[in-house]
Tab-separated table of C-alpha atoms in Angstrom:
chain	number	residue	atom	x	y	z
D	1	UNK	CA	156.289	75.501	125.237
D	2	UNK	CA	153.204	77.094	126.780
D	3	UNK	CA	153.755	80.457	128.479
D	4	UNK	CA	150.993	82.353	130.252
D	5	UNK	CA	151.277	85.741	128.527
D	6	UNK	CA	148.720	88.521	128.027
D	7	UNK	CA	147.025	88.843	124.641
D	8	UNK	CA	149.231	91.731	123.541
D	9	UNK	CA	152.342	89.496	123.629
D	10	UNK	CA	152.731	86.619	121.152
D	11	UNK	CA	155.507	84.028	120.975
D	12	UNK	CA	156.784	84.066	117.383
D	13	UNK	CA	159.616	81.540	117.754
D	14	UNK	CA	161.231	79.425	120.477
D	15	UNK	CA	164.465	77.478	120.480
D	16	UNK	CA	164.104	73.698	120.845
D	17	UNK	CA	164.890	72.045	124.171
D	18	UNK	CA	165.107	75.441	125.880
D	19	UNK	CA	165.134	74.059	129.453
D	20	UNK	CA	164.054	77.350	131.109
D	21	UNK	CA	165.025	76.212	134.614
D	22	UNK	CA	168.711	76.098	133.589
D	23	UNK	CA	168.834	79.769	132.542
D	24	UNK	CA	170.533	82.146	134.988
D	25	UNK	CA	170.733	85.279	132.829
D	26	UNK	CA	168.260	86.681	130.296
D	27	UNK	CA	169.341	89.159	127.607
D	28	UNK	CA	166.444	91.236	126.250
D	29	UNK	CA	166.749	92.783	122.809
D	30	UNK	CA	163.990	95.138	121.567
D	31	UNK	CA	163.834	95.677	117.820
D	32	UNK	CA	161.935	97.934	115.442
D	33	UNK	CA	162.574	98.100	111.687
D	34	UNK	CA	166.278	97.232	111.897
D	35	UNK	CA	166.410	93.578	110.721
D	36	UNK	CA	169.914	93.810	109.257
D	37	UNK	CA	171.431	95.365	112.352
D	38	UNK	CA	169.470	92.991	114.589
D	39	UNK	CA	171.422	90.128	113.042
D	40	UNK	CA	174.697	91.933	113.829
D	41	UNK	CA	173.619	92.404	117.433
D	42	UNK	CA	172.668	88.744	117.716
D	43	UNK	CA	176.033	87.649	116.308
D	44	UNK	CA	177.802	89.708	118.954
D	45	UNK	CA	175.762	87.938	121.644
D	46	UNK	CA	176.704	84.555	120.213
D	47	UNK	CA	180.381	85.510	120.552
D	48	UNK	CA	180.241	86.299	124.284
D	49	UNK	CA	183.083	84.949	126.406
D	50	UNK	CA	181.151	83.657	129.394
D	51	UNK	CA	180.395	80.299	131.050
D	52	UNK	CA	176.976	81.580	132.156
D	53	UNK	CA	173.807	79.917	130.889
D	54	UNK	CA	171.924	82.754	129.237
D	55	UNK	CA	168.907	83.049	126.974
D	56	UNK	CA	167.870	85.841	124.626
D	57	UNK	CA	164.423	87.375	124.246
D	58	UNK	CA	163.978	89.387	121.053
D	59	UNK	CA	161.019	91.770	121.337
D	60	UNK	CA	159.678	92.647	117.885
D	61	UNK	CA	157.710	95.904	118.197
D	62	UNK	CA	156.709	96.202	114.543
D	63	UNK	CA	153.609	94.036	114.754
D	64	UNK	CA	152.550	94.381	111.101
D	65	UNK	CA	155.586	93.625	108.922
D	66	UNK	CA	157.569	91.828	111.658
D	67	UNK	CA	160.806	92.019	109.662
D	68	UNK	CA	162.975	91.564	112.740
D	69	UNK	CA	161.041	88.528	113.921
D	70	UNK	CA	161.170	87.022	110.436
D	71	UNK	CA	164.970	87.157	110.242
D	72	UNK	CA	165.581	86.141	113.850
D	73	UNK	CA	162.857	83.534	114.275
D	74	UNK	CA	164.427	80.793	112.110
D	75	UNK	CA	167.750	81.208	113.939
D	76	UNK	CA	166.059	80.479	117.257
D	77	UNK	CA	163.955	77.624	115.892
D	78	UNK	CA	167.083	75.982	114.461
D	79	UNK	CA	168.823	76.182	117.826
D	80	UNK	CA	171.495	78.652	116.692
D	81	UNK	CA	170.303	80.892	119.519
D	82	UNK	CA	168.756	79.969	122.848
D	83	UNK	CA	165.612	81.815	123.822
D	84	UNK	CA	162.476	83.351	122.349
D	85	UNK	CA	161.301	85.800	119.723
D	86	UNK	CA	158.115	87.552	120.797
D	87	UNK	CA	155.814	90.109	119.211
D	88	UNK	CA	155.066	93.087	121.469
D	89	UNK	CA	151.863	94.162	119.720
D	90	UNK	CA	151.447	97.503	121.512
D	91	UNK	CA	153.693	100.004	119.779
D	92	UNK	CA	156.221	101.994	121.762
D	93	UNK	CA	159.606	101.700	123.420
D	94	UNK	CA	158.204	101.170	126.908
D	95	UNK	CA	155.692	98.580	125.722
D	96	UNK	CA	158.480	96.573	124.084
D	97	UNK	CA	160.590	96.582	127.241
D	98	UNK	CA	157.624	95.700	129.439
D	99	UNK	CA	156.730	92.788	127.159
D	100	UNK	CA	160.246	91.366	127.233
D	101	UNK	CA	160.752	91.742	130.955
D	102	UNK	CA	157.373	90.214	131.773
D	103	UNK	CA	158.096	87.306	129.417
D	104	UNK	CA	161.413	86.721	131.183
D	105	UNK	CA	159.705	86.488	134.567
D	106	UNK	CA	157.028	84.133	133.272
D	107	UNK	CA	159.406	81.896	131.293
D	108	UNK	CA	162.631	81.549	133.276
D	109	UNK	CA	161.995	80.732	136.958
D	110	UNK	CA	165.633	80.765	138.066
D	111	UNK	CA	167.221	83.716	136.313
D	112	UNK	CA	168.928	86.194	138.629
D	113	UNK	CA	169.891	88.959	136.215
D	114	UNK	CA	168.255	90.534	133.179
D	115	UNK	CA	170.361	92.455	130.674
D	116	UNK	CA	169.333	94.923	127.964
D	117	UNK	CA	170.971	95.674	124.638
D	118	UNK	CA	169.407	97.609	121.737
D	119	UNK	CA	169.171	96.522	118.100
D	120	UNK	CA	171.540	99.265	116.942
D	121	UNK	CA	174.351	98.088	119.225
D	122	UNK	CA	177.155	95.530	119.067
D	123	UNK	CA	178.329	93.923	122.312
D	124	UNK	CA	182.035	93.597	123.030
D	125	UNK	CA	183.117	89.954	123.578
D	126	UNK	CA	183.436	90.259	127.372
D	127	UNK	CA	180.400	92.515	127.750
D	128	UNK	CA	178.050	90.136	129.518
D	129	UNK	CA	180.659	88.599	131.817
D	130	UNK	CA	181.975	92.001	132.883
D	131	UNK	CA	178.480	93.316	133.682
D	132	UNK	CA	177.767	90.251	135.819
D	133	UNK	CA	181.121	90.371	137.613
D	134	UNK	CA	180.582	94.047	138.415
D	135	UNK	CA	177.180	93.231	139.878
D	136	UNK	CA	178.720	90.491	142.021
D	137	UNK	CA	181.704	92.593	143.090
D	138	UNK	CA	179.657	95.550	144.293
D	139	UNK	CA	176.490	93.718	145.300
D	140	UNK	CA	174.226	96.103	143.365
D	141	UNK	CA	170.887	95.825	141.598
D	142	UNK	CA	171.680	97.806	138.438
D	143	UNK	CA	174.850	97.895	136.357
D	144	UNK	CA	175.268	100.253	133.421
D	145	UNK	CA	177.967	100.354	130.793
D	146	UNK	CA	179.148	102.758	128.082
D	147	UNK	CA	177.417	103.062	124.733
D	148	UNK	CA	180.352	103.918	122.480
D	149	UNK	CA	179.170	105.816	119.374
D	150	UNK	CA	180.261	104.498	115.987
D	151	UNK	CA	179.447	107.126	113.379
D	152	UNK	CA	178.434	106.419	109.797
D	153	UNK	CA	181.173	108.739	108.542
D	154	UNK	CA	184.656	108.863	110.115
D	155	UNK	CA	184.677	112.676	110.073
D	156	UNK	CA	181.702	112.644	112.436
D	157	UNK	CA	183.786	111.011	115.173
D	158	UNK	CA	184.399	114.503	116.601
D	159	UNK	CA	180.820	114.297	117.915
D	160	UNK	CA	181.788	111.492	120.312
D	161	UNK	CA	182.511	114.044	123.060
D	162	UNK	CA	179.107	115.695	122.754
D	163	UNK	CA	176.925	115.131	125.862
D	164	UNK	CA	174.264	113.481	123.697
D	165	UNK	CA	176.693	110.663	122.863
D	166	UNK	CA	179.250	110.520	125.688
D	167	UNK	CA	178.779	108.200	128.713
D	168	UNK	CA	177.871	109.650	132.101
D	169	UNK	CA	180.725	107.890	133.928
D	170	UNK	CA	184.271	106.878	133.049
D	171	UNK	CA	185.350	104.536	135.864
D	172	UNK	CA	184.022	101.264	137.220
D	173	UNK	CA	182.431	101.489	140.656
D	174	UNK	CA	179.305	102.385	142.564
D	175	UNK	CA	177.275	105.287	141.165
D	176	UNK	CA	174.134	107.058	142.411
D	177	UNK	CA	172.046	106.243	139.336
D	178	UNK	CA	172.091	104.944	135.755
D	179	UNK	CA	170.449	107.088	133.072
D	180	UNK	CA	169.918	104.685	130.162
D	181	UNK	CA	168.846	101.125	129.466
D	182	UNK	CA	170.797	100.856	126.220
D	183	UNK	CA	173.445	98.880	128.106
D	184	UNK	CA	171.984	97.773	131.403
D	185	UNK	CA	171.808	94.902	133.885
D	186	UNK	CA	168.809	94.652	136.231
D	187	UNK	CA	168.530	92.159	139.076
D	188	UNK	CA	165.457	89.955	139.218
D	189	UNK	CA	164.531	91.251	142.661
D	190	UNK	CA	164.030	94.742	141.189
D	191	UNK	CA	161.509	93.399	138.675
D	192	UNK	CA	159.741	91.425	141.391
D	193	UNK	CA	159.515	94.480	143.655
D	194	UNK	CA	158.467	97.136	141.129
D	195	UNK	CA	154.876	97.396	139.867
D	196	UNK	CA	153.913	96.379	136.351
D	197	UNK	CA	154.100	97.958	133.837
D	198	UNK	CA	157.728	98.497	134.760
D	199	UNK	CA	158.269	101.373	132.326
D	200	UNK	CA	155.603	104.060	132.335
D	201	UNK	CA	154.027	104.227	128.872
D	202	UNK	CA	153.820	108.021	129.213
D	203	UNK	CA	157.405	107.890	127.924
D	204	UNK	CA	156.628	105.485	125.047
D	205	UNK	CA	157.563	107.759	122.150
D	206	UNK	CA	159.644	110.348	123.980
D	207	UNK	CA	162.136	108.075	125.700
D	208	UNK	CA	163.105	108.384	129.330
D	209	UNK	CA	160.947	105.537	130.583
D	210	UNK	CA	164.134	103.684	131.490
D	211	UNK	CA	165.527	106.648	133.450
D	212	UNK	CA	162.208	107.040	135.248
D	213	UNK	CA	162.119	103.320	136.131
D	214	UNK	CA	165.658	103.351	137.490
D	215	UNK	CA	164.999	106.583	139.409
D	216	UNK	CA	161.890	105.099	141.058
D	217	UNK	CA	163.831	101.938	141.876
D	218	UNK	CA	166.675	103.891	143.505
D	219	UNK	CA	164.142	105.791	145.615
D	220	UNK	CA	162.984	102.371	146.875
D	221	UNK	CA	166.533	101.578	147.969
D	222	UNK	CA	167.981	99.656	145.023
D	223	UNK	CA	171.614	100.390	144.169
D	224	UNK	CA	173.706	100.896	141.043
D	225	UNK	CA	177.229	100.570	139.666
D	226	UNK	CA	179.032	101.385	136.443
D	227	UNK	CA	181.202	98.974	134.446
D	228	UNK	CA	183.603	100.774	132.134
D	229	UNK	CA	184.856	97.407	130.838
D	230	UNK	CA	181.475	96.420	129.365
D	231	UNK	CA	181.007	98.644	126.315
D	232	UNK	CA	178.518	98.231	123.531
D	233	UNK	CA	179.152	99.952	120.220
D	234	UNK	CA	176.179	101.982	119.017
D	235	UNK	CA	175.765	102.658	115.303
D	236	UNK	CA	174.989	106.363	114.820
D	237	UNK	CA	173.375	107.223	111.471
D	238	UNK	CA	174.218	110.480	109.714
D	239	UNK	CA	170.797	111.862	110.658
D	240	UNK	CA	171.806	112.066	114.321
D	241	UNK	CA	174.631	114.532	113.836
D	242	UNK	CA	172.387	117.118	112.204
D	243	UNK	CA	171.729	120.259	114.205
D	244	UNK	CA	167.954	119.827	114.417
D	245	UNK	CA	168.247	116.262	115.787
D	246	UNK	CA	170.826	117.321	118.394
D	247	UNK	CA	168.633	120.242	119.423
D	248	UNK	CA	165.515	118.069	119.646
D	249	UNK	CA	167.354	115.465	121.730
D	250	UNK	CA	168.687	118.117	124.124
D	251	UNK	CA	165.228	119.663	124.588
D	252	UNK	CA	163.800	116.185	125.137
D	253	UNK	CA	166.430	115.432	127.777
D	254	UNK	CA	165.440	118.615	129.594
D	255	UNK	CA	161.763	117.642	129.477
D	256	UNK	CA	162.530	114.161	130.838
D	257	UNK	CA	164.625	115.678	133.619
D	258	UNK	CA	161.679	117.791	134.780
D	259	UNK	CA	159.157	114.941	134.557
D	260	UNK	CA	161.342	112.603	136.601
D	261	UNK	CA	162.101	115.257	139.202
D	262	UNK	CA	158.396	116.072	139.569
D	263	UNK	CA	157.715	112.417	140.357
D	264	UNK	CA	160.534	112.241	142.892
D	265	UNK	CA	159.253	115.350	144.664
D	266	UNK	CA	155.556	114.444	144.416
D	267	UNK	CA	155.234	113.779	148.141
D	268	UNK	CA	157.400	116.706	149.264
D	269	UNK	CA	155.851	119.938	150.556
D	270	UNK	CA	156.022	122.445	147.680
D	271	UNK	CA	157.696	119.760	145.556
D	272	UNK	CA	156.246	121.152	142.326
D	273	UNK	CA	157.362	124.672	143.159
D	274	UNK	CA	160.881	123.452	143.985
D	275	UNK	CA	161.090	121.779	140.584
D	276	UNK	CA	159.968	124.938	138.782
D	277	UNK	CA	162.442	127.101	140.687
D	278	UNK	CA	165.258	124.691	139.917
D	279	UNK	CA	164.331	124.770	136.225
D	280	UNK	CA	164.325	128.567	136.200
D	281	UNK	CA	167.700	128.644	137.929
D	282	UNK	CA	169.212	126.158	135.480
D	283	UNK	CA	167.909	128.134	132.498
D	284	UNK	CA	169.247	131.401	133.966
D	285	UNK	CA	172.681	129.836	134.518
D	286	UNK	CA	172.775	128.001	131.199
D	287	UNK	CA	174.301	130.863	129.113
D	288	UNK	CA	177.216	131.110	131.535
D	289	UNK	CA	177.649	127.323	131.593
D	290	UNK	CA	177.503	127.372	127.791
D	291	UNK	CA	180.305	129.932	127.595
D	292	UNK	CA	182.464	127.786	129.884
D	293	UNK	CA	181.831	124.667	127.779
D	294	UNK	CA	182.504	126.492	124.513
D	295	UNK	CA	185.778	127.797	125.946
D	296	UNK	CA	186.770	124.335	127.162
D	297	UNK	CA	185.806	122.373	124.049
D	298	UNK	CA	185.713	124.899	121.220
D	299	UNK	CA	182.306	123.468	120.277
D	300	UNK	CA	179.276	125.747	119.962
D	301	UNK	CA	176.971	122.711	119.883
D	302	UNK	CA	178.295	121.368	123.214
D	303	UNK	CA	177.855	124.808	124.749
D	304	UNK	CA	174.302	125.249	123.455
D	305	UNK	CA	173.360	121.843	124.880
D	306	UNK	CA	173.326	123.494	128.317
D	307	UNK	CA	170.831	126.103	127.096
D	308	UNK	CA	168.556	123.564	125.424
D	309	UNK	CA	168.434	121.449	128.586
D	310	UNK	CA	167.280	124.497	130.538
D	311	UNK	CA	164.700	125.361	127.885
D	312	UNK	CA	163.426	121.795	127.838
D	313	UNK	CA	162.942	121.828	131.602
D	314	UNK	CA	160.832	124.993	131.360
D	315	UNK	CA	158.864	123.773	128.332
D	316	UNK	CA	157.909	120.643	130.272
D	317	UNK	CA	155.972	122.867	132.687
D	318	UNK	CA	153.742	123.849	129.747
D	319	UNK	CA	153.105	120.283	128.588
D	320	UNK	CA	155.710	120.173	125.823
D	321	UNK	CA	156.965	116.708	124.902
D	322	UNK	CA	159.245	115.893	121.998
D	323	UNK	CA	158.244	112.387	120.908
D	324	UNK	CA	161.262	111.631	118.720
D	325	UNK	CA	160.335	107.947	118.547
D	326	UNK	CA	156.892	108.671	117.092
D	327	UNK	CA	158.473	108.936	113.624
D	328	UNK	CA	161.340	106.441	113.620
D	329	UNK	CA	162.457	107.351	110.113
D	330	UNK	CA	163.375	110.795	111.499
D	331	UNK	CA	165.173	109.394	114.514
């Protein structure tokens, strides 16, 4: 099947008799150096309880070894899975997403909803159907769902309540914004309305390109909801409960918060100054907020998260960016 794609996107594998015009939902699945877990994620998609006609686009972002494409490609070519495996040759989280979303638009003329799941996640059996029903019930353009952490060691489960791992919402319904694409539904009309590249590659190795994209979309008038009944289960390696990783992630989240707010206020009078003053205020208040959180939870790490967010917001004003995805073996 011929698809008009730019040179930095290559079709690695395609399922036979795909019939693109029959597809109403596209699930995009970026992958980078996780071939074994990619297969687990794919199996969970195969087990979805839904009558919807959906296709999967796997976006391999490791253009040299292509381990993910090599394990997934034969499964698509044999017809076990419906969809495509593509190579997103330009490295980076945002580039992978952009490649998959553009491929969806160019391949499937009738899809109405695009869904995202990561290659370190397992979808619950009713995940896809519940996301779609929530979209239909509330008439929104984005639907997010919880990413439930599954830790490598059972004793690490105490970290589930840490802000780095806990979901932003707990109940199904309309929400002002979604903060992550790790479990996300996007309506086609959002992709058709927003400029390409959808995710700003400034965020390629830092993360936050998804939050920035959703924020810009909400400013344009698109709406969001949360579906508590559509969890994915995210595998958390031991590395991510170490103090330096938690600290780096908190600082990064503060940096992203400042960058997104600067963009939102770009056209406001004194918008930059307002952002700086807010950052200073949040940093000044953070020790008191930390004390409250430590008292409530008994966790020093949860309390310090408030301080690191404030520090990250200030550091962003000096050009600091923590590109955790630059070295994936440390992430």
